[in-house]
């Protein structure tokens, strides 16, 4: 959460808002766990214009660990099915 605030995500996203009505200038964050895995969300955060070329979200130039930390912050304690076979 601290990184979310420190790098300026709050300029466009209110982390507490569930819809745009909570803050007229805020872009609401959807249910990210329904759309992304931690890996895919980290990849999107690293290069958002790759998947949304007409988007306005900037690339922040962080280290890979920071993108993983942000992804885990957004996804929280997502229960994932095991993907290991013996």
Short mmCIF file of C-alpha atoms in Angstrom, two decimals:
data_model
loop_
_atom_site.label_atom_id
_atom_site.label_comp_id
_atom_site.label_asym_id
_atom_site.label_seq_id
_atom_site.Cartn_x
_atom_site.Cartn_y
_atom_site.Cartn_z
CA UNK A 1 0.00 0.00 0.00
CA UNK A 2 2.84 2.37 0.81
CA UNK A 3 4.37 1.87 -2.64
CA UNK A 4 0.95 2.41 -4.27
CA UNK A 5 0.81 5.79 -2.58
CA UNK A 6 4.51 6.65 -2.96
CA UNK A 7 4.76 6.16 -6.74
CA UNK A 8 1.63 8.21 -7.39
CA UNK A 9 -1.06 5.63 -8.17
CA UNK A 10 -3.43 7.62 -5.98
CA UNK A 11 -3.36 10.45 -8.52
CA UNK A 12 -5.72 8.35 -10.66
CA UNK A 13 -6.87 5.49 -8.44
CA UNK A 14 -8.50 5.72 -5.03
CA UNK A 15 -7.55 2.42 -3.42
CA UNK A 16 -10.61 2.58 -1.15
CA UNK A 17 -13.17 3.49 -3.84
CA UNK A 18 -15.28 0.75 -5.37
CA UNK A 19 -16.76 3.04 -8.01
CA UNK A 20 -16.02 6.38 -9.64
CA UNK A 21 -18.76 8.11 -7.62
CA UNK A 22 -16.58 7.90 -4.51
CA UNK A 23 -14.11 10.31 -6.10
CA UNK A 24 -15.08 11.96 -9.37
CA UNK A 25 -11.51 11.98 -10.69
CA UNK A 26 -10.71 8.41 -9.67
CA UNK A 27 -10.51 5.49 -12.09
CA UNK A 28 -12.08 2.56 -10.23
CA UNK A 29 -10.08 -0.62 -9.82
CA UNK A 30 -12.11 -3.68 -10.85
CA UNK A 31 -12.00 -7.05 -9.14
CA UNK A 32 -8.42 -7.66 -10.21
CA UNK A 33 -8.36 -11.22 -8.84
CA UNK A 34 -11.11 -12.17 -11.30
CA UNK A 35 -9.10 -10.82 -14.22
CA UNK A 36 -5.41 -11.36 -13.42
CA UNK A 37 -2.98 -13.76 -11.84
CA UNK A 38 -0.13 -12.26 -9.82
CA UNK A 39 2.24 -12.88 -12.73
CA UNK A 40 -0.02 -11.36 -15.38
CA UNK A 41 -0.84 -8.33 -13.22
CA UNK A 42 2.85 -7.70 -12.54
CA UNK A 43 3.52 -7.89 -16.30
CA UNK A 44 0.70 -5.43 -16.98
CA UNK A 45 1.96 -3.00 -14.35
CA UNK A 46 5.46 -3.20 -15.80
CA UNK A 47 4.32 -2.26 -19.31
CA UNK A 48 0.66 -1.19 -19.35
CA UNK A 49 0.83 0.27 -22.86
CA UNK A 50 1.81 -3.12 -24.29
CA UNK A 51 -1.68 -4.48 -23.66
CA UNK A 52 -3.50 -1.13 -23.84
CA UNK A 53 -1.65 1.05 -26.38
CA UNK A 54 -4.23 3.83 -26.18
CA UNK A 55 -4.27 3.84 -22.39
CA UNK A 56 -2.99 6.59 -20.15
CA UNK A 57 -1.39 4.53 -17.42
CA UNK A 58 2.35 5.19 -17.32
CA UNK A 59 5.16 2.68 -16.92
CA UNK A 60 6.95 3.48 -13.68
CA UNK A 61 10.36 1.98 -14.36
CA UNK A 62 10.47 -0.02 -11.14
CA UNK A 63 12.37 -3.20 -10.38
CA UNK A 64 10.60 -6.50 -11.07
CA UNK A 65 10.22 -7.15 -7.33
CA UNK A 66 8.26 -3.91 -6.96
CA UNK A 67 5.78 -4.96 -9.65
CA UNK A 68 5.35 -8.32 -7.94
CA UNK A 69 4.78 -6.58 -4.61
CA UNK A 70 2.15 -4.30 -6.14
CA UNK A 71 0.42 -7.25 -7.79
CA UNK A 72 0.29 -9.12 -4.49
CA UNK A 73 -1.02 -5.99 -2.76
CA UNK A 74 -3.90 -5.76 -5.21
CA UNK A 75 -4.70 -9.46 -5.26
CA UNK A 76 -4.37 -9.97 -1.52
CA UNK A 77 -4.84 -13.50 -0.25
CA UNK A 78 -6.15 -15.05 -3.45
CA UNK A 79 -6.76 -18.76 -3.12
CA UNK A 80 -5.23 -20.50 -6.10
CA UNK A 81 -5.78 -24.12 -7.06
CA UNK A 82 -2.63 -26.21 -6.96
CA UNK A 83 -0.95 -26.71 -10.32
CA UNK A 84 1.50 -29.44 -9.43
CA UNK A 85 1.13 -33.00 -10.63
CA UNK A 86 3.01 -35.96 -9.25
#
